mmCIF file of C-alpha atoms in Angstrom:
data_model
loop_
_atom_site.group_PDB
_atom_site.id
_atom_site.type_symbol
_atom_site.label_atom_id
_atom_site.label_comp_id
_atom_site.label_asym_id
_atom_site.label_seq_id
_atom_site.Cartn_x
_atom_site.Cartn_y
_atom_site.Cartn_z
ATOM 1 C CA MET A 1 8.727 9.879 17.956
ATOM 2 C CA SER A 2 8.465 10.851 21.634
ATOM 3 C CA ASP A 3 12.164 11.646 21.839
ATOM 4 C CA VAL A 4 11.791 14.184 19.045
ATOM 5 C CA VAL A 5 8.440 15.728 19.813
ATOM 6 C CA SER A 6 8.623 16.064 23.588
ATOM 7 C CA GLY A 7 12.173 17.410 23.857
ATOM 8 C CA PHE A 8 12.929 21.016 24.756
ATOM 9 C CA ILE A 9 15.609 22.938 22.888
ATOM 10 C CA PRO A 10 17.577 25.414 25.020
ATOM 11 C CA PRO A 11 18.484 28.854 23.688
ATOM 12 C CA LEU A 12 21.815 29.216 21.911
ATOM 13 C CA GLN A 13 24.706 29.897 24.274
ATOM 14 C CA THR A 14 26.208 33.362 23.928
ATOM 15 C CA ALA A 15 28.625 35.461 25.950
ATOM 16 C CA GLN A 16 25.694 36.784 27.991
ATOM 17 C CA THR A 17 24.188 33.339 28.739
ATOM 18 C CA GLN A 18 23.679 32.767 32.456
ATOM 19 C CA TRP A 19 23.880 29.238 33.828
ATOM 20 C CA PRO A 20 21.947 27.154 34.480
ATOM 21 C CA ILE A 21 20.118 27.410 31.139
ATOM 22 C CA ASP A 22 16.352 27.829 31.377
ATOM 23 C CA PHE A 23 14.839 24.753 29.654
ATOM 24 C CA THR A 24 11.272 26.067 29.821
ATOM 25 C CA GLU A 25 11.623 27.628 26.362
ATOM 26 C CA THR A 26 10.029 25.481 23.663
ATOM 27 C CA LEU A 27 9.711 25.541 19.869
ATOM 28 C CA PRO A 28 7.409 28.097 18.243
ATOM 29 C CA PRO A 29 4.152 26.688 16.785
ATOM 30 C CA GLU A 30 5.459 26.976 13.205
ATOM 31 C CA LEU A 31 8.361 24.611 13.947
ATOM 32 C CA TRP A 32 6.123 22.257 15.925
ATOM 33 C CA GLY A 33 3.940 22.084 12.822
ATOM 34 C CA MET A 34 6.921 21.065 10.704
ATOM 35 C CA VAL A 35 7.968 18.407 13.236
ATOM 36 C CA ILE A 36 4.457 16.961 13.485
ATOM 37 C CA ASP A 37 4.066 16.960 9.689
ATOM 38 C CA LEU A 38 7.279 14.970 9.416
ATOM 39 C CA VAL A 39 6.146 12.477 12.064
ATOM 40 C CA LEU A 40 2.686 12.017 10.555
ATOM 41 C CA ASP A 41 3.748 11.792 6.907
ATOM 42 C CA GLU A 42 4.075 8.013 7.171
ATOM 43 C CA ILE A 43 0.493 7.875 8.457
ATOM 44 C CA ARG A 44 -0.897 10.069 5.694
ATOM 45 C CA ASN A 45 1.068 8.279 2.957
ATOM 46 C CA PRO A 46 2.006 4.805 4.248
ATOM 47 C CA TYR A 47 2.772 3.453 0.765
ATOM 48 C CA LEU A 48 5.713 5.818 0.414
ATOM 49 C CA TYR A 49 7.288 3.969 3.363
ATOM 50 C CA CYS A 50 6.409 0.396 2.406
ATOM 51 C CA SER A 51 8.884 -2.285 3.455
ATOM 52 C CA PRO A 52 8.916 -6.094 3.292
ATOM 53 C CA LYS A 53 7.741 -6.095 6.904
ATOM 54 C CA THR A 54 4.633 -3.971 6.198
ATOM 55 C CA PHE A 55 3.775 -4.940 2.594
ATOM 56 C CA SER A 56 1.129 -7.571 3.446
ATOM 57 C CA GLN A 57 -0.711 -5.444 6.002
ATOM 58 C CA LEU A 58 -0.867 -2.453 3.684
ATOM 59 C CA GLN A 59 -2.485 -4.497 0.931
ATOM 60 C CA MET A 60 -5.040 -6.025 3.314
ATOM 61 C CA ARG A 61 -5.934 -2.536 4.465
ATOM 62 C CA LEU A 62 -6.806 -1.243 0.988
ATOM 63 C CA PHE A 63 -9.908 -3.419 0.664
ATOM 64 C CA HIS A 64 -10.894 -3.797 4.312
ATOM 65 C CA THR A 65 -11.771 -0.203 5.108
ATOM 66 C CA GLU A 66 -14.995 -0.707 7.077
ATOM 67 C CA ASN A 67 -13.392 0.428 10.351
ATOM 68 C CA LEU A 68 -10.937 3.136 9.382
ATOM 69 C CA GLU A 69 -11.257 4.790 12.777
ATOM 70 C CA ARG A 70 -9.909 1.582 14.344
ATOM 71 C CA ASP A 71 -7.054 1.382 11.856
ATOM 72 C CA SER A 72 -3.824 0.692 13.746
ATOM 73 C CA ILE A 73 -1.926 2.795 11.222
ATOM 74 C CA LEU A 74 -3.632 5.856 12.745
ATOM 75 C CA ASP A 75 -2.451 5.184 16.306
ATOM 76 C CA ASP A 76 0.382 7.753 16.221
ATOM 77 C CA TRP A 77 -1.955 10.336 14.711
ATOM 78 C CA LYS A 78 -4.391 9.774 17.592
ATOM 79 C CA ARG A 79 -1.610 10.023 20.189
ATOM 80 C CA VAL A 80 -0.354 13.321 18.796
ATOM 81 C CA ARG A 81 -3.888 14.762 18.807
ATOM 82 C CA SER A 82 -4.412 13.731 22.439
ATOM 83 C CA VAL A 83 -1.449 15.745 23.805
ATOM 84 C CA CYS A 84 -3.175 19.137 23.873
ATOM 85 C CA ARG A 85 -5.467 21.385 21.859
ATOM 86 C CA THR A 86 -2.553 22.993 20.007
ATOM 87 C CA TRP A 87 -1.174 19.647 18.880
ATOM 88 C CA ARG A 88 -4.687 18.518 17.980
ATOM 89 C CA ARG A 89 -4.957 21.519 15.654
ATOM 90 C CA LEU A 90 -1.487 20.954 14.174
ATOM 91 C CA ALA A 91 -2.162 17.246 13.530
ATOM 92 C CA GLY A 92 -5.424 18.114 11.799
ATOM 93 C CA PRO A 93 -8.414 15.866 11.109
ATOM 94 C CA CYS A 94 -8.250 12.213 10.120
ATOM 95 C CA PRO A 95 -6.201 12.004 6.896
ATOM 96 C CA HIS A 96 -8.307 9.109 5.555
ATOM 97 C CA PHE A 97 -11.935 9.390 4.443
ATOM 98 C CA LEU A 98 -14.326 6.528 3.635
ATOM 99 C CA ILE A 99 -17.351 7.025 1.357
ATOM 100 C CA LYS A 100 -19.559 3.959 1.775
ATOM 101 C CA GLU A 101 -22.583 4.539 -0.447
ATOM 102 C CA THR A 102 -23.044 8.036 -1.836
ATOM 103 C CA LEU A 103 -22.555 11.720 -1.059
ATOM 104 C CA PRO A 104 -25.411 13.873 0.281
ATOM 105 C CA ARG A 105 -26.419 16.767 -1.955
ATOM 106 C CA LYS A 106 -24.946 19.360 0.400
ATOM 107 C CA PHE A 107 -21.862 17.300 1.160
ATOM 108 C CA GLN A 108 -18.554 19.136 1.514
ATOM 109 C CA ILE A 109 -15.174 17.866 2.657
ATOM 110 C CA ARG A 110 -14.175 20.875 4.738
ATOM 111 C CA GLU A 111 -10.806 19.477 5.738
ATOM 112 C CA LYS A 112 -9.223 18.023 2.619
ATOM 113 C CA PRO A 113 -8.064 14.413 3.310
ATOM 114 C CA SER A 114 -4.973 12.835 1.805
ATOM 115 C CA SER A 115 -6.728 9.490 1.213
ATOM 116 C CA ILE A 116 -10.229 8.672 -0.008
ATOM 117 C CA PHE A 117 -11.645 5.150 -0.047
ATOM 118 C CA ILE A 118 -14.804 4.736 -2.142
ATOM 119 C CA GLY A 119 -16.785 1.671 -1.076
ATOM 120 C CA GLY A 120 -18.465 -0.841 -3.354
ATOM 121 C CA SER A 121 -21.333 1.453 -4.276
ATOM 122 C CA PRO A 122 -22.898 1.353 -7.781
ATOM 123 C CA LYS A 123 -22.825 5.164 -7.580
ATOM 124 C CA GLN A 124 -19.038 5.367 -7.748
ATOM 125 C CA LYS A 125 -19.183 7.474 -10.908
ATOM 126 C CA ALA A 126 -21.539 9.991 -9.260
ATOM 127 C CA ILE A 127 -19.181 10.186 -6.283
ATOM 128 C CA MET A 128 -16.252 10.844 -8.606
ATOM 129 C CA GLU A 129 -18.205 13.572 -10.414
ATOM 130 C CA ARG A 130 -18.834 15.317 -7.104
ATOM 131 C CA LEU A 131 -15.162 15.091 -6.129
ATOM 132 C CA ILE A 132 -14.061 16.483 -9.478
ATOM 133 C CA GLN A 133 -16.276 19.535 -8.950
ATOM 134 C CA ASP A 134 -13.866 20.648 -6.192
ATOM 135 C CA PRO A 135 -10.348 20.537 -7.690
ATOM 136 C CA SER A 136 -8.805 21.463 -4.320
ATOM 137 C CA ILE A 137 -9.768 17.992 -3.023
ATOM 138 C CA GLY A 138 -8.159 16.199 -5.937
ATOM 139 C CA HIS A 139 -5.029 18.331 -5.710
ATOM 140 C CA LYS A 140 -4.337 17.206 -2.120
ATOM 141 C CA LEU A 141 -5.182 13.531 -2.630
ATOM 142 C CA THR A 142 -2.284 11.095 -2.517
ATOM 143 C CA THR A 143 -4.353 7.878 -2.207
ATOM 144 C CA LEU A 144 -7.557 6.877 -4.005
ATOM 145 C CA ALA A 145 -9.096 3.391 -3.690
ATOM 146 C CA PHE A 146 -12.226 1.910 -5.287
ATOM 147 C CA GLY A 147 -14.110 -0.996 -3.686
ATOM 148 C CA LEU A 148 -15.716 -3.851 -5.585
ATOM 149 C CA VAL A 149 -19.045 -3.146 -7.306
ATOM 150 C CA LEU A 150 -21.039 -6.367 -7.705
ATOM 151 C CA ILE A 151 -23.914 -5.019 -9.812
ATOM 152 C CA HIS A 152 -22.388 -3.512 -12.938
ATOM 153 C CA GLN A 153 -19.539 -1.447 -14.246
ATOM 154 C CA THR A 154 -19.866 2.081 -12.890
ATOM 155 C CA GLY A 155 -17.718 4.120 -15.296
ATOM 156 C CA ALA A 156 -15.757 5.614 -12.389
ATOM 157 C CA VAL A 157 -12.450 4.254 -13.716
ATOM 158 C CA ASP A 158 -12.963 5.865 -17.136
ATOM 159 C CA LEU A 159 -13.852 9.157 -15.476
ATOM 160 C CA LEU A 160 -10.699 9.041 -13.363
ATOM 161 C CA LEU A 161 -8.513 8.383 -16.415
ATOM 162 C CA ASP A 162 -10.192 11.203 -18.354
ATOM 163 C CA GLN A 163 -9.758 13.679 -15.490
ATOM 164 C CA SER A 164 -6.306 12.617 -14.283
ATOM 165 C CA SER A 165 -5.041 16.210 -14.388
ATOM 166 C CA ILE A 166 -7.267 17.000 -11.390
ATOM 167 C CA PHE A 167 -5.283 14.488 -9.297
ATOM 168 C CA PRO A 168 -1.660 15.557 -9.927
ATOM 169 C CA ASN A 169 -0.260 14.262 -6.624
ATOM 170 C CA LEU A 170 -1.699 10.748 -6.525
ATOM 171 C CA ARG A 171 0.892 8.268 -5.251
ATOM 172 C CA CYS A 172 -1.369 5.285 -4.562
ATOM 173 C CA LEU A 173 -4.228 3.894 -6.674
ATOM 174 C CA ALA A 174 -6.287 0.777 -5.931
ATOM 175 C CA PHE A 175 -9.062 -0.780 -8.018
ATOM 176 C CA ALA A 176 -11.086 -3.757 -6.800
ATOM 177 C CA ASP A 177 -12.632 -3.756 -10.303
ATOM 178 C CA ALA A 178 -10.597 -2.008 -12.996
ATOM 179 C CA ALA A 179 -13.113 -2.455 -15.839
ATOM 180 C CA SER A 180 -12.571 0.313 -18.370
ATOM 181 C CA GLN A 181 -13.729 1.174 -21.895
ATOM 182 C CA GLN A 182 -10.419 2.812 -22.796
ATOM 183 C CA PRO A 183 -6.736 1.781 -22.692
ATOM 184 C CA PHE A 184 -6.364 1.382 -18.938
ATOM 185 C CA TRP A 185 -2.593 0.991 -18.733
ATOM 186 C CA ARG A 186 -1.976 3.816 -21.179
ATOM 187 C CA GLY A 187 -4.115 6.045 -18.969
ATOM 188 C CA ILE A 188 -2.196 5.007 -15.849
ATOM 189 C CA GLN A 189 1.171 5.548 -17.531
ATOM 190 C CA ASP A 190 0.354 8.975 -18.974
ATOM 191 C CA GLY A 191 -2.017 10.307 -16.310
ATOM 192 C CA PHE A 192 -0.252 9.452 -13.052
ATOM 193 C CA PRO A 193 3.529 9.816 -13.440
ATOM 194 C CA LYS A 194 4.104 10.104 -9.666
ATOM 195 C CA LEU A 195 2.439 6.789 -8.892
ATOM 196 C CA VAL A 196 4.329 4.722 -6.292
ATOM 197 C CA SER A 197 1.716 2.061 -5.463
ATOM 198 C CA LEU A 198 -0.823 0.397 -7.785
ATOM 199 C CA THR A 199 -3.335 -2.353 -7.011
ATOM 200 C CA VAL A 200 -5.438 -3.727 -9.874
ATOM 201 C CA ARG A 201 -8.131 -6.399 -9.577
ATOM 202 C CA ARG A 202 -10.572 -7.902 -12.098
ATOM 203 C CA HIS A 203 -8.798 -6.300 -14.977
ATOM 204 C CA ARG A 204 -9.884 -7.005 -18.553
ATOM 205 C CA GLN A 205 -7.287 -5.256 -20.665
ATOM 206 C CA SER A 206 -7.770 -5.688 -24.414
ATOM 207 C CA PHE A 207 -5.117 -3.261 -25.636
ATOM 208 C CA GLY A 208 -1.568 -4.465 -26.328
ATOM 209 C CA GLY A 209 1.691 -2.568 -26.056
ATOM 210 C CA LEU A 210 4.490 -1.827 -23.615
ATOM 211 C CA TYR A 211 3.740 0.442 -20.653
ATOM 212 C CA THR A 212 6.395 1.904 -18.375
ATOM 213 C CA LEU A 213 5.703 3.076 -14.813
ATOM 214 C CA ASP A 214 8.984 4.716 -13.862
ATOM 215 C CA ASN A 215 8.352 5.504 -10.184
ATOM 216 C CA LEU A 216 6.209 2.499 -9.242
ATOM 217 C CA GLN A 217 7.632 0.640 -6.231
ATOM 218 C CA LEU A 218 4.624 -1.469 -5.213
ATOM 219 C CA LEU A 219 2.528 -3.488 -7.685
ATOM 220 C CA ASP A 220 -0.344 -5.771 -6.662
ATOM 221 C CA VAL A 221 -2.021 -7.216 -9.746
ATOM 222 C CA GLU A 222 -3.801 -10.226 -11.173
ATOM 223 C CA ALA A 223 -2.003 -12.172 -13.887
ATOM 224 C CA TRP A 224 -2.371 -10.378 -17.234
ATOM 225 C CA ARG A 225 -2.119 -11.210 -20.928
ATOM 226 C CA GLY A 226 -1.639 -9.341 -24.180
ATOM 227 C CA PHE A 227 0.644 -6.488 -23.050
ATOM 228 C CA GLN A 228 3.950 -5.839 -21.316
ATOM 229 C CA LEU A 229 4.893 -3.826 -18.237
ATOM 230 C CA SER A 230 8.168 -2.251 -17.212
ATOM 231 C CA CYS A 231 8.705 -0.968 -13.662
ATOM 232 C CA PRO A 232 12.378 -0.018 -13.177
ATOM 233 C CA SER A 233 11.833 1.122 -9.548
ATOM 234 C CA LEU A 234 9.749 -1.884 -8.431
ATOM 235 C CA LYS A 235 10.512 -3.333 -4.974
ATOM 236 C CA HIS A 236 7.322 -5.095 -3.852
ATOM 237 C CA LEU A 237 5.265 -7.384 -6.112
ATOM 238 C CA CYS A 238 2.097 -9.404 -5.545
ATOM 239 C CA ILE A 239 0.671 -11.537 -8.384
ATOM 240 C CA SER A 240 -2.613 -13.417 -7.973
ATOM 241 C CA GLY A 241 -4.910 -15.335 -10.275
ATOM 242 C CA GLY A 242 -2.464 -17.948 -11.541
ATOM 243 C CA SER A 243 0.115 -17.221 -14.199
ATOM 244 C CA SER A 244 0.566 -16.207 -17.834
ATOM 245 C CA LEU A 245 3.388 -15.752 -20.303
ATOM 246 C CA ALA A 246 3.303 -11.963 -19.816
ATOM 247 C CA THR A 247 3.591 -12.200 -16.023
ATOM 248 C CA GLU A 248 6.335 -14.829 -16.295
ATOM 249 C CA GLU A 249 8.389 -12.538 -18.547
ATOM 250 C CA PHE A 250 7.759 -9.627 -16.177
ATOM 251 C CA LEU A 251 8.864 -11.651 -13.154
ATOM 252 C CA HIS A 252 11.968 -12.881 -14.950
ATOM 253 C CA SER A 253 13.063 -9.337 -15.805
ATOM 254 C CA HIS A 254 12.284 -7.833 -12.371
ATOM 255 C CA SER A 255 13.126 -10.603 -9.879
ATOM 256 C CA HIS A 256 16.616 -9.270 -9.162
ATOM 257 C CA GLN A 257 15.249 -5.976 -7.790
ATOM 258 C CA LEU A 258 12.410 -7.361 -5.646
ATOM 259 C CA GLU A 259 12.456 -7.066 -1.859
ATOM 260 C CA SER A 260 8.966 -8.605 -1.482
ATOM 261 C CA PHE A 261 7.231 -11.209 -3.637
ATOM 262 C CA LEU A 262 3.782 -12.692 -2.958
ATOM 263 C CA SER A 263 2.048 -15.213 -5.221
ATOM 264 C CA ASP A 264 -0.953 -17.526 -4.908
ATOM 265 C CA SER A 265 0.767 -20.219 -6.974
ATOM 266 C CA PHE A 266 4.217 -21.612 -7.656
ATOM 267 C CA SER A 267 4.763 -20.133 -11.104
ATOM 268 C CA PRO A 268 6.171 -22.120 -14.039
ATOM 269 C CA SER A 269 9.304 -19.975 -14.169
ATOM 270 C CA LEU A 270 10.033 -20.758 -10.525
ATOM 271 C CA SER A 271 9.284 -24.450 -11.055
ATOM 272 C CA SER A 272 11.805 -24.508 -13.889
ATOM 273 C CA CYS A 273 14.652 -23.581 -11.523
ATOM 274 C CA GLU A 274 16.920 -26.601 -11.340
ATOM 275 C CA ASN A 275 17.532 -26.190 -7.633
ATOM 276 C CA SER A 276 16.973 -23.867 -4.711
ATOM 277 C CA LEU A 277 20.284 -22.136 -5.245
ATOM 278 C CA GLN A 278 19.171 -21.035 -8.701
ATOM 279 C CA PHE A 279 15.927 -19.703 -7.240
ATOM 280 C CA TRP A 280 17.658 -17.641 -4.556
ATOM 281 C CA SER A 281 20.140 -16.365 -7.146
ATOM 282 C CA ALA A 282 17.202 -15.040 -9.185
ATOM 283 C CA PHE A 283 15.948 -13.152 -6.098
ATOM 284 C CA PRO A 284 19.159 -11.836 -4.477
ATOM 285 C CA ASN A 285 17.415 -8.997 -2.562
ATOM 286 C CA LEU A 286 14.269 -10.836 -1.432
ATOM 287 C CA GLU A 287 13.328 -10.270 2.233
ATOM 288 C CA LEU A 288 9.659 -11.368 2.113
ATOM 289 C CA LEU A 289 8.417 -14.482 0.266
ATOM 290 C CA GLY A 290 4.735 -15.400 0.296
ATOM 291 C CA MET A 291 3.000 -18.360 -1.366
ATOM 292 C CA ARG A 292 -0.172 -20.396 -1.141
ATOM 293 C CA ALA A 293 1.601 -23.572 -2.225
ATOM 294 C CA GLY A 294 4.994 -24.710 -3.383
ATOM 295 C CA LEU A 295 7.209 -23.483 -0.557
ATOM 296 C CA SER A 296 8.152 -27.070 0.257
ATOM 297 C CA ARG A 297 10.015 -27.255 -3.065
ATOM 298 C CA LEU A 298 12.601 -24.813 -1.756
ATOM 299 C CA GLN A 299 15.425 -25.277 0.667
ATOM 300 C CA GLU A 300 16.868 -22.749 3.064
ATOM 301 C CA PRO A 301 18.561 -19.840 1.253
ATOM 302 C CA PRO A 302 22.350 -19.728 1.259
ATOM 303 C CA ALA A 303 24.280 -17.874 3.934
ATOM 304 C CA GLY A 304 24.092 -14.125 3.486
ATOM 305 C CA HIS A 305 20.747 -14.129 1.678
ATOM 306 C CA PRO A 306 18.459 -11.391 3.128
ATOM 307 C CA LEU A 307 15.249 -13.498 3.422
ATOM 308 C CA ARG A 308 13.705 -12.797 6.842
ATOM 309 C CA TYR A 309 9.922 -13.049 6.430
ATOM 310 C CA ILE A 310 7.654 -15.792 5.069
ATOM 311 C CA GLN A 311 3.921 -15.496 4.386
ATOM 312 C CA LEU A 312 1.655 -18.515 3.893
ATOM 313 C CA SER A 313 -2.017 -18.439 2.923
ATOM 314 C CA SER A 314 -4.805 -20.866 2.058
ATOM 315 C CA PHE A 315 -7.855 -20.621 -0.183
ATOM 316 C CA PHE A 316 -10.515 -19.605 2.338
ATOM 317 C CA GLU A 317 -8.929 -18.801 5.711
ATOM 318 C CA SER A 318 -5.663 -18.335 7.498
ATOM 319 C CA PRO A 319 -3.760 -21.631 7.747
ATOM 320 C CA ARG A 320 -3.179 -23.188 11.151
ATOM 321 C CA PRO A 321 0.363 -23.272 12.576
ATOM 322 C CA ASP A 322 0.387 -27.088 12.698
ATOM 323 C CA GLU A 323 -0.384 -27.180 8.973
ATOM 324 C CA VAL A 324 2.589 -25.055 7.944
ATOM 325 C CA LEU A 325 5.314 -26.276 10.288
ATOM 326 C CA PRO A 326 6.582 -28.936 7.848
ATOM 327 C CA GLU A 327 6.880 -26.321 5.085
ATOM 328 C CA ILE A 328 8.825 -23.762 7.103
ATOM 329 C CA GLU A 329 11.047 -26.211 8.953
ATOM 330 C CA PRO A 330 13.979 -25.761 6.524
ATOM 331 C CA PHE A 331 13.856 -21.961 6.917
ATOM 332 C CA ARG A 332 15.621 -21.597 10.233
ATOM 333 C CA GLY A 333 16.794 -18.047 9.537
ATOM 334 C CA ILE A 334 13.386 -16.372 9.274
ATOM 335 C CA THR A 335 12.373 -13.972 12.030
ATOM 336 C CA ARG A 336 8.662 -13.609 11.255
ATOM 337 C CA LEU A 337 5.918 -15.838 9.843
ATOM 338 C CA TYR A 338 2.663 -14.394 8.494
ATOM 339 C CA LEU A 339 -0.413 -16.644 8.325
ATOM 340 C CA MET A 340 -2.825 -14.853 6.044
ATOM 341 C CA PRO A 341 -6.134 -15.354 4.226
ATOM 342 C CA PRO A 342 -6.087 -15.300 0.403
ATOM 343 C CA ILE A 343 -4.533 -12.277 -1.275
ATOM 344 C CA PRO A 344 -6.900 -9.340 -0.502
ATOM 345 C CA GLY A 345 -9.319 -8.293 -3.216
ATOM 346 C CA SER A 346 -8.661 -11.377 -5.354
ATOM 347 C CA ARG A 347 -11.396 -13.672 -6.627
ATOM 348 C CA GLN A 348 -10.386 -16.353 -4.170
ATOM 349 C CA GLU A 349 -10.474 -14.110 -1.135
ATOM 350 C CA GLY A 350 -12.128 -15.611 1.897
ATOM 351 C CA SER A 351 -11.677 -14.825 5.560
ATOM 352 C CA LYS A 352 -10.453 -11.404 6.613
ATOM 353 C CA SER A 353 -8.545 -12.636 9.642
ATOM 354 C CA SER A 354 -4.780 -12.653 9.811
ATOM 355 C CA ASN A 355 -2.107 -13.677 12.237
ATOM 356 C CA CYS A 356 1.521 -12.782 12.690
ATOM 357 C CA ARG A 357 3.877 -15.041 14.576
ATOM 358 C CA GLU A 358 7.471 -14.395 15.517
#
């Protein structure tokens, strides 16, 4: 970033150019704005740039939003703002906004954020109603996340599905509790065609059918039953809550395109593989593999396989290195090991700590 932003561009050489060239000329503010927008786009919309190396951290971040100002993903944004007052203005305010409980009566979001995280407040529906009153907020939003409500269903999910036209640019949706009185997956399919990332927890779908999410690249979901999903662009998949016939069929039809796969159990379809070679053949593009148990059943992937990262988790806290060494010993080609708590937002989630070892 520094090589691009801090460099000076000399004037074009012409017949009248006198040497040496004066390098004190810099870009006009309009072009600096374009450069800074390009640099900060990954900060405003991190899910558009998800990779096997960042998949786990992004999912942890969705449900652990208590300290957004300390979020490491904002470091570049803070550095750009600290250069000078002009760059501070061009970078703009924090692109992420956290609503913990409710909105004051006179509340206004003067600077429209790109991401809004609504905490586990029972007044989620009232918060959504206030946001819908200002369509300019919804039009700029690219990320919307709902925390877990422990008291009762709030109706916020139904309101979002009913008013999806107000949020035409949403790329990332996350629900810690996706309880809905209407066909949830039909609403997602029809209401948010630009969706790239979807996280769904505590889902109680009772409507069958086949639902296609054409642009979805990142799916983090609990095992489902009674309906089918098709995601032709999927690259990163996390399945928690055990297994089901529907999720097994989904995994079988999408495994060849996955770059990341996280699971809290060794699924029946994977157990049915006759040997490790058959498993790695089913996942020819896999770079990140994460499991809570069952990794010891596999052997090192064949030469040329792209696997580089392994993630291991336990039920209540991050596993200790001495506990996992026997499981990872066969995987001599990995470059990074993630020791994580249970899959974020799932029913079995425990500690929020995480470690990364290289």
